Short mmCIF file of C-alpha atoms and ligand atoms in Angstrom, two decimals:
data_model
loop_
_atom_site.label_atom_id
_atom_site.label_comp_id
_atom_site.label_asym_id
_atom_site.label_seq_id
_atom_site.Cartn_x
_atom_site.Cartn_y
_atom_site.Cartn_z
CA MET A 1 4.11 -22.74 -25.46
CA TYR A 2 3.58 -20.98 -22.04
CA ASP A 3 3.69 -23.03 -18.40
CA SER A 4 2.09 -20.25 -16.41
CA ILE A 5 0.12 -17.55 -17.41
CA VAL A 6 0.21 -14.21 -14.89
CA ILE A 7 -2.23 -11.99 -14.34
CA GLY A 8 -1.04 -8.05 -13.02
CA CYS A 9 2.61 -6.83 -13.65
CA GLY A 10 2.61 -5.06 -10.65
CA ALA A 11 4.84 -6.45 -7.33
CA ALA A 12 3.18 -9.84 -6.97
CA GLY A 13 3.37 -10.38 -10.64
CA ALA A 14 6.51 -10.02 -11.67
CA THR A 15 8.07 -11.32 -8.08
CA VAL A 16 5.99 -14.19 -8.83
CA ALA A 17 7.34 -14.43 -12.50
CA ARG A 18 10.53 -14.20 -11.73
CA LYS A 19 10.83 -16.97 -9.17
CA LEU A 20 8.54 -19.30 -11.21
CA ALA A 21 11.22 -18.20 -14.75
CA GLU A 22 14.09 -19.51 -12.67
CA ALA A 23 12.31 -22.56 -11.49
CA GLY A 24 12.14 -23.35 -15.46
CA LYS A 25 8.89 -22.39 -16.63
CA LYS A 26 7.93 -19.79 -19.47
CA VAL A 27 5.76 -17.20 -17.71
CA LEU A 28 3.47 -14.81 -20.04
CA ILE A 29 2.75 -11.68 -18.01
CA LEU A 30 -0.36 -10.06 -19.87
CA GLU A 31 -1.04 -6.73 -18.32
CA LYS A 32 -3.61 -4.59 -19.04
CA ARG A 33 -2.15 -0.92 -18.28
CA ASN A 34 0.64 -0.15 -20.48
CA HIS A 35 3.47 -0.33 -18.32
CA ILE A 36 5.36 -2.52 -15.49
CA GLY A 37 5.00 -2.31 -11.12
CA GLY A 38 1.92 -1.58 -10.91
CA ASN A 39 0.52 0.56 -8.31
CA CYS A 40 4.49 1.11 -7.33
CA TYR A 41 4.78 2.92 -10.76
CA ASP A 42 7.52 5.22 -10.66
CA ALA A 43 8.71 8.01 -13.41
CA PHE A 44 10.35 11.17 -14.50
CA ASP A 45 7.79 13.75 -14.88
CA LYS A 46 8.23 16.31 -17.53
CA HIS A 47 10.59 18.75 -15.00
CA GLY A 48 12.89 15.59 -15.18
CA VAL A 49 11.27 14.57 -11.31
CA LEU A 50 11.04 10.98 -9.89
CA ILE A 51 7.40 10.93 -9.49
CA HIS A 52 5.08 7.81 -8.24
CA GLU A 53 2.66 7.63 -10.07
CA TYR A 54 0.01 5.94 -8.42
CA GLY A 55 1.15 7.96 -4.84
CA PRO A 56 4.45 7.16 -1.71
CA HIS A 57 5.09 4.11 -2.26
CA ILE A 58 7.97 3.58 1.05
CA PHE A 59 10.00 0.57 1.50
CA HIS A 60 9.82 -0.82 4.01
CA THR A 61 10.18 -4.65 5.89
CA ASN A 62 11.49 -6.90 8.35
CA GLU A 63 12.29 -9.77 6.49
CA GLU A 64 15.27 -11.09 5.37
CA ASP A 65 14.52 -13.01 2.95
CA VAL A 66 11.72 -10.18 1.34
CA PHE A 67 14.83 -7.81 1.07
CA THR A 68 17.40 -9.69 -0.68
CA PHE A 69 15.33 -10.85 -3.00
CA LEU A 70 14.23 -6.90 -3.67
CA SER A 71 18.47 -7.14 -3.59
CA GLU A 72 19.39 -8.67 -6.43
CA TYR A 73 17.33 -5.95 -8.41
CA THR A 74 18.91 -2.75 -6.59
CA ASP A 75 20.40 -0.91 -4.64
CA TRP A 76 19.33 1.03 -2.17
CA TYR A 77 18.55 4.72 -0.78
CA LEU A 78 17.44 3.60 3.04
CA PHE A 79 15.77 6.32 4.88
CA GLY A 80 14.35 6.46 8.40
CA HIS A 81 11.20 7.85 7.32
CA GLU A 82 9.31 10.49 9.04
CA VAL A 83 5.75 11.73 9.01
CA VAL A 84 4.37 15.04 10.32
CA ALA A 85 0.51 15.82 10.61
CA ASN A 86 -0.79 19.80 10.24
CA VAL A 87 -2.27 20.02 13.26
CA HIS A 88 -3.96 23.84 12.75
CA GLY A 89 -0.79 24.51 11.36
CA GLU A 90 1.34 23.51 13.68
CA LEU A 91 3.61 19.68 12.57
CA ILE A 92 3.37 17.09 15.10
CA PRO A 93 5.48 13.27 14.75
CA VAL A 94 2.82 11.08 13.13
CA PRO A 95 3.04 8.18 14.71
CA PHE A 96 1.25 9.88 17.99
CA ASN A 97 4.81 9.28 19.89
CA LEU A 98 6.44 10.65 23.29
CA ASN A 99 8.30 13.70 21.04
CA THR A 100 4.92 14.07 19.95
CA LEU A 101 3.16 14.18 24.21
CA HIS A 102 6.11 16.33 25.01
CA LYS A 103 4.79 18.52 21.81
CA VAL A 104 1.74 19.78 22.84
CA TYR A 105 1.14 19.06 26.51
CA ASP A 106 3.15 21.47 28.59
CA GLU A 107 6.28 19.41 30.41
CA LYS A 108 4.97 18.70 33.97
CA THR A 109 1.23 17.35 32.10
CA ALA A 110 3.83 15.39 29.43
CA ASP A 111 5.90 14.09 31.99
CA GLU A 112 3.58 12.93 34.05
CA LEU A 113 1.71 11.82 31.22
CA GLU A 114 5.06 9.57 29.82
CA LYS A 115 5.01 7.91 33.68
CA ILE A 116 1.88 6.42 33.17
CA LEU A 117 1.81 5.18 29.52
CA ILE A 118 4.88 3.59 30.01
CA GLU A 119 3.22 1.87 33.28
CA GLU A 120 0.13 1.12 31.73
CA TYR A 121 1.99 -0.32 28.02
CA GLY A 122 5.72 -0.72 28.92
CA GLU A 123 8.69 1.41 26.68
CA GLY A 124 8.45 0.69 23.28
CA SER A 125 5.26 -0.26 23.08
CA ARG A 126 2.54 0.12 19.87
CA VAL A 127 -0.78 0.48 21.54
CA PRO A 128 -3.57 1.62 18.28
CA ILE A 129 -5.35 4.45 19.07
CA MET A 130 -8.41 2.40 19.24
CA LYS A 131 -7.42 0.28 22.14
CA LEU A 132 -5.86 3.85 23.60
CA ARG A 133 -9.34 4.94 23.73
CA GLU A 134 -11.14 1.58 25.91
CA ASN A 135 -8.48 2.46 28.28
CA GLU A 136 -10.36 3.80 31.57
CA ASN A 137 -7.41 5.99 33.13
CA PRO A 138 -9.19 9.75 32.56
CA LYS A 139 -5.91 10.47 32.13
CA ILE A 140 -5.00 8.13 29.53
CA LYS A 141 -8.19 8.36 28.12
CA GLY A 142 -7.23 12.24 27.77
CA ILE A 143 -4.35 11.93 25.59
CA ALA A 144 -6.70 9.14 23.87
CA ASP A 145 -9.09 11.59 23.06
CA TYR A 146 -6.83 14.18 21.66
CA VAL A 147 -4.80 11.82 19.47
CA TYR A 148 -8.47 10.49 17.94
CA GLU A 149 -9.80 13.66 17.16
CA ASN A 150 -6.34 15.58 16.08
CA ILE A 151 -5.10 12.84 14.34
CA PHE A 152 -7.65 9.99 13.24
CA LEU A 153 -11.04 11.61 12.79
CA HIS A 154 -10.53 14.05 10.40
CA TYR A 155 -8.49 11.80 8.65
CA THR A 156 -10.03 8.81 8.73
CA MET A 157 -12.88 10.29 7.09
CA LYS A 158 -11.76 11.86 4.34
CA GLN A 159 -9.21 8.65 3.64
CA TRP A 160 -12.64 6.08 3.79
CA GLY A 161 -15.67 7.88 3.86
CA GLN A 162 -16.52 6.89 7.51
CA THR A 163 -15.22 7.19 11.20
CA PRO A 164 -12.27 4.47 12.90
CA GLU A 165 -15.50 3.17 14.58
CA GLU A 166 -16.82 2.07 11.60
CA ILE A 167 -13.83 0.32 9.86
CA ASP A 168 -11.56 -2.17 10.36
CA PRO A 169 -9.32 -1.65 13.50
CA ALA A 170 -6.29 -3.24 11.91
CA VAL A 171 -6.06 -0.07 9.38
CA THR A 172 -6.00 2.56 12.28
CA GLY A 173 -3.64 -0.01 14.53
CA ARG A 174 -1.31 0.53 10.81
CA VAL A 175 -0.11 4.21 12.18
CA PRO A 176 -0.34 2.88 16.39
CA VAL A 177 0.33 5.33 18.89
CA LEU A 178 4.34 4.35 20.23
CA VAL A 179 5.47 4.53 23.68
CA SER A 180 9.13 5.03 22.42
CA TYR A 181 10.86 8.40 21.01
CA ASP A 182 10.69 7.28 18.13
CA ASN A 183 9.98 9.58 15.62
CA ARG A 184 9.97 7.18 12.06
CA TYR A 185 7.05 6.00 10.97
CA PHE A 186 7.74 2.35 10.65
CA GLN A 187 9.52 0.22 12.91
CA ASP A 188 11.32 -1.97 10.30
CA LYS A 189 15.01 -2.65 9.73
CA TYR A 190 14.91 -1.76 6.09
CA GLN A 191 13.10 1.33 5.34
CA GLY A 192 13.38 3.10 2.05
CA MET A 193 13.24 3.06 -2.27
CA PRO A 194 14.99 1.76 -4.95
CA LYS A 195 18.19 3.80 -5.67
CA ASP A 196 16.77 4.21 -9.47
CA GLY A 197 13.18 3.59 -8.65
CA TYR A 198 10.64 0.91 -8.53
CA THR A 199 10.44 0.59 -12.42
CA PRO A 200 13.83 0.05 -12.80
CA MET A 201 13.63 -2.81 -9.64
CA PHE A 202 10.46 -4.06 -11.77
CA ALA A 203 12.35 -4.41 -15.09
CA LYS A 204 15.44 -5.84 -13.77
CA MET A 205 13.30 -8.01 -12.53
CA LEU A 206 11.46 -8.93 -15.56
CA GLU A 207 14.31 -9.56 -17.54
CA HIS A 208 14.55 -13.11 -18.11
CA GLU A 209 14.95 -15.17 -20.75
CA ASN A 210 11.54 -17.54 -19.41
CA ILE A 211 9.57 -14.29 -19.24
CA THR A 212 7.51 -12.33 -21.92
CA VAL A 213 5.46 -9.03 -20.43
CA GLU A 214 2.75 -8.69 -23.32
CA LEU A 215 1.11 -4.61 -21.92
CA SER A 216 -1.39 -3.15 -22.91
CA CYS A 217 -3.54 -6.23 -23.01
CA ASP A 218 -6.60 -7.52 -21.17
CA CYS A 219 -6.67 -10.64 -19.54
CA LYS A 220 -10.58 -10.87 -21.08
CA LYS A 221 -9.09 -10.94 -24.09
CA ARG A 222 -6.77 -14.08 -24.57
CA LEU A 223 -8.48 -15.98 -21.76
CA THR A 224 -11.73 -18.03 -21.32
CA PHE A 225 -12.91 -19.28 -18.30
CA LEU A 226 -15.94 -22.05 -19.03
CA GLU A 227 -17.60 -24.18 -16.68
CA ASN A 228 -15.03 -26.39 -15.07
CA ARG A 229 -12.17 -25.72 -17.58
CA ILE A 230 -9.45 -22.85 -18.91
CA LEU A 231 -9.40 -21.37 -23.04
CA PHE A 232 -6.28 -19.59 -23.70
CA ASP A 233 -6.44 -17.75 -27.02
CA GLY A 234 -8.81 -20.68 -27.86
CA GLU A 235 -7.09 -23.39 -26.72
CA ASP A 236 -7.43 -25.47 -23.47
CA PHE A 237 -4.91 -24.00 -21.17
CA GLU A 238 -3.43 -26.86 -18.19
CA GLY A 239 -0.62 -24.52 -16.74
CA ASP A 240 -1.06 -22.35 -13.29
CA ILE A 241 -2.43 -18.70 -13.59
CA ILE A 242 -1.57 -16.35 -11.53
CA TYR A 243 -3.73 -13.54 -11.72
CA THR A 244 -3.19 -10.03 -9.79
CA GLY A 245 -6.17 -8.29 -9.93
CA ALA A 246 -9.46 -7.93 -8.62
CA LEU A 247 -11.70 -10.72 -8.63
CA ASP A 248 -14.80 -9.44 -8.57
CA GLU A 249 -14.05 -8.56 -12.94
CA LEU A 250 -13.21 -11.57 -14.19
CA PHE A 251 -16.50 -12.85 -13.62
CA ASP A 252 -18.07 -8.90 -14.86
CA CYS A 253 -19.10 -7.87 -11.57
CA GLU A 254 -22.21 -11.15 -11.53
CA TYR A 255 -23.14 -10.42 -8.20
CA GLY A 256 -22.13 -6.91 -7.70
CA ARG A 257 -19.19 -4.58 -7.45
CA LEU A 258 -16.39 -5.31 -4.59
CA PRO A 259 -16.96 -1.98 -3.07
CA TYR A 260 -13.05 -0.52 -2.31
CA ARG A 261 -11.05 3.58 -1.90
CA SER A 262 -10.01 5.02 -4.83
CA LEU A 263 -7.78 8.41 -5.16
CA ASP A 264 -7.13 11.15 -6.90
CA PHE A 265 -4.13 12.09 -7.45
CA GLN A 266 -3.00 16.43 -8.23
CA PHE A 267 0.36 16.79 -8.50
CA GLU A 268 1.93 20.47 -8.92
CA HIS A 269 5.30 21.87 -9.93
CA PHE A 270 7.18 24.59 -8.52
CA ALA A 271 9.83 26.58 -10.19
CA GLN A 272 11.41 26.37 -6.12
CA ASP A 273 14.23 23.86 -4.24
CA SER A 274 11.67 23.10 -1.64
CA TYR A 275 7.73 23.12 -1.01
CA GLN A 276 7.39 21.32 2.13
CA GLY A 277 10.97 20.92 3.47
CA ARG A 278 9.92 17.57 4.15
CA SER A 279 8.39 14.47 2.08
CA VAL A 280 4.88 13.82 3.93
CA VAL A 281 2.53 15.86 5.79
CA ASN A 282 -0.79 13.92 6.87
CA TYR A 283 -3.45 17.32 6.98
CA THR A 284 -5.57 15.83 9.67
CA VAL A 285 -7.83 18.13 10.74
CA SER A 286 -8.67 20.66 7.95
CA GLU A 287 -8.20 20.71 4.29
CA ASP A 288 -10.21 18.15 1.86
CA PHE A 289 -7.14 15.86 0.63
CA THR A 290 -5.63 13.62 3.23
CA ARG A 291 -1.42 14.22 2.48
CA ILE A 292 0.78 15.64 0.18
CA THR A 293 4.19 14.00 -0.99
CA GLU A 294 7.51 16.30 -2.34
CA PHE A 295 8.50 13.47 -4.24
CA LYS A 296 12.33 14.54 -4.43
CA TYR A 297 12.20 14.00 0.31
CA LEU A 298 11.16 10.46 -0.62
CA THR A 299 14.08 9.71 -3.44
CA GLY A 300 16.49 11.86 -2.35
CA GLN A 301 16.31 13.18 -5.45
CA MET A 302 17.69 16.58 -3.72
CA ASP A 303 20.31 17.79 -6.99
CA VAL A 304 17.23 18.34 -9.19
CA ALA A 305 15.73 21.94 -9.98
CA GLY A 306 12.66 22.69 -8.83
CA THR A 307 10.56 20.34 -6.94
CA THR A 308 7.09 18.23 -7.68
CA ILE A 309 4.11 17.16 -4.52
CA VAL A 310 0.65 15.27 -5.42
CA LYS A 311 -2.12 15.43 -2.57
CA GLU A 312 -4.72 12.93 -2.59
CA TYR A 313 -8.43 13.14 -2.67
CA SER A 314 -9.77 9.80 -1.56
CA PHE A 315 -13.63 9.63 -2.75
CA ALA A 316 -15.31 5.26 -3.16
CA TYR A 317 -14.80 3.53 -6.60
CA THR A 318 -16.80 3.24 -9.21
CA GLY A 319 -16.14 1.10 -11.54
CA GLU A 320 -15.82 3.92 -14.10
CA GLU A 321 -13.88 4.25 -16.69
CA GLY A 322 -10.45 5.79 -15.75
CA GLU A 323 -10.81 4.70 -12.05
CA ILE A 324 -8.78 2.46 -9.64
CA PRO A 325 -9.80 0.14 -7.42
CA TYR A 326 -7.18 1.11 -4.32
CA TYR A 327 -7.86 -0.12 -1.58
CA ALA A 328 -10.01 -2.75 0.11
CA ILE A 329 -12.44 -1.94 2.01
CA ASN A 330 -13.01 -4.99 4.96
CA ASN A 331 -16.26 -5.33 7.02
CA GLU A 332 -18.32 -8.71 6.69
CA GLU A 333 -20.38 -7.64 3.94
CA ASN A 334 -17.69 -7.45 1.45
CA GLN A 335 -16.25 -10.57 2.78
CA ALA A 336 -19.43 -12.22 1.74
CA LEU A 337 -19.27 -10.64 -1.39
CA TYR A 338 -15.53 -11.44 -1.78
CA GLN A 339 -16.25 -14.60 -0.39
CA LYS A 340 -18.59 -15.75 -3.22
CA TYR A 341 -16.66 -14.61 -6.12
CA ALA A 342 -13.70 -16.59 -4.79
CA ASP A 343 -16.39 -19.68 -4.75
CA ARG A 344 -16.40 -19.10 -7.88
CA MET A 345 -13.11 -20.30 -8.22
CA LYS A 346 -12.99 -23.70 -7.28
CA ASN A 347 -13.93 -24.80 -10.51
CA TYR A 348 -10.13 -23.83 -11.47
CA PRO A 349 -7.65 -25.54 -9.00
CA LYS A 350 -4.45 -24.28 -10.60
CA VAL A 351 -5.65 -20.75 -10.45
CA HIS A 352 -4.52 -18.42 -7.77
CA LEU A 353 -5.19 -15.48 -6.13
CA LEU A 354 -2.50 -13.09 -5.79
CA GLY A 355 -2.31 -9.64 -4.02
CA ARG A 356 -4.39 -6.32 -3.00
CA LEU A 357 -6.74 -6.39 -5.76
CA ALA A 358 -7.65 -10.97 -6.32
CA GLU A 359 -7.59 -11.20 -1.87
CA TYR A 360 -9.47 -7.99 -1.47
CA LYS A 361 -6.65 -6.92 1.06
CA TYR A 362 -4.74 -3.82 2.73
CA TYR A 363 -1.40 -5.80 1.50
CA ASN A 364 2.51 -3.22 2.26
CA ILE A 365 4.60 -4.25 -0.75
CA ASP A 366 6.80 -6.42 1.21
CA ALA A 367 4.41 -8.36 2.64
CA ILE A 368 2.83 -8.81 -1.63
CA VAL A 369 6.77 -9.78 -2.48
CA LYS A 370 6.26 -12.31 0.24
CA LYS A 371 3.54 -13.51 -0.43
CA ALA A 372 4.82 -14.04 -3.96
CA LEU A 373 7.97 -15.80 -3.43
CA GLU A 374 5.97 -18.45 -0.80
CA LEU A 375 3.15 -18.83 -3.84
CA ALA A 376 5.99 -19.86 -6.75
CA GLU A 377 7.48 -22.29 -4.08
CA THR A 378 4.01 -23.46 -4.00
CA ILE A 379 3.66 -24.30 -7.59
CA ARG A 380 7.15 -25.09 -8.69
CA ARG A 381 6.76 -28.30 -6.64
N1 UDP B 401 -4.95 7.10 9.35
C1 UDP B 401 -5.57 8.85 10.57
N2 UDP B 401 -4.06 9.31 10.24
C2 UDP B 401 -2.42 9.70 10.00
C3 UDP B 401 -2.27 8.27 9.43
C4 UDP B 401 -2.97 7.41 9.65
O1 UDP B 401 -6.04 8.91 10.24
O2 UDP B 401 -2.55 10.48 10.02
C5 UDP B 401 -4.95 6.37 10.32
C6 UDP B 401 -6.20 6.50 8.38
O3 UDP B 401 -7.69 6.07 8.59
C7 UDP B 401 -5.42 5.74 7.50
C8 UDP B 401 -4.87 4.87 7.88
O4 UDP B 401 -4.53 4.67 9.28
O5 UDP B 401 -6.22 5.03 6.51
C9 UDP B 401 -3.36 3.67 7.73
O6 UDP B 401 -2.87 4.76 7.42
P1 UDP B 401 -1.30 4.42 6.05
O7 UDP B 401 -0.94 6.03 6.77
O8 UDP B 401 -0.67 3.44 6.91
O9 UDP B 401 -2.03 4.74 5.27
P2 UDP B 401 -2.06 4.08 3.29
O10 UDP B 401 -0.24 5.45 2.93
O11 UDP B 401 -1.33 3.32 3.42
O12 UDP B 401 -2.34 5.27 2.92
#
């Protein structure tokens, strides 16, 4: 009855399902949660404010094909996303850039340091903090120390429970020092929000006669992985299966759980127009939470009465009921464990692993949509 089964209805699952459906395949999506959209899921809270239930998701991309594909299902509210860090009560632009430099140093020093940075790295360059710290020029070292101490160290300790040295350098490299006056958090060509939200965008994507979505369905109730066969509702299933869930869970965490960071989101509503006057403030030297997002500034819903914010508290995922694995912790040991599970998939050549959980990777939305488009292309051939 179905040609393909997709496990999980987030950005990865919805994209691959749509593309396969358009290629004439009958696709069944099994989603554990009671809603579509995965961690991009957004909805109106009881005060009428559009919130992101699983933390702020800002879309940004340079990929024309990704932007074109998503634009079939939504219009956009595009803006240049900006973030500030609260450093002992002072708000400074993040990523650290030349505006930040001039904010934290006196004019003469900042002018001198700006020249040195441009000479060393070139105007417009993006320098990961861990690279900047390797520079032996004492003046550059001074900047690196400031940025490390005031922007990265404490925030990273809160977010990962480890120092910037201990985590994958690609993670801190996501927010490089910018040798430019660009205050935007991302430098991508397109950035912003689906105009009416992510959930309607994915709902439209899933609206296709060849797609069936079953919510609140644990795939393990329908699929049985035998030695080298897969049963669907008790019968052999030989079509493609796209799995976007956590890989260890597929094998009952037989070799142990894959470590993740989880998040606790504390939402608060205020009967006032504005709470912080901007979308995101990172708390990089104080507080137990990492950042505060004020949704109306993120979604552009400026006409709503009152305002809703969310504070994010990070903690180590244990797998307990109700916890959600958000961030894979990429290191050698965890990769080796992941590989043990991935090796088990060799018995199932028609199962494809896709997304943050299934691939145990730190993906942005656009990157996973891109990967899903490519996978659909491979499968339909
Ligand atoms: N980071 C930091 N201070 C900041 C912003 C980011 O230390 O003000 C580090 C931190 O380790 C974080 C990583 O950079 O986990 C990536 O940040 P990003 O904002 O991309 O994380 P996400 O939005 O995906 O949680």
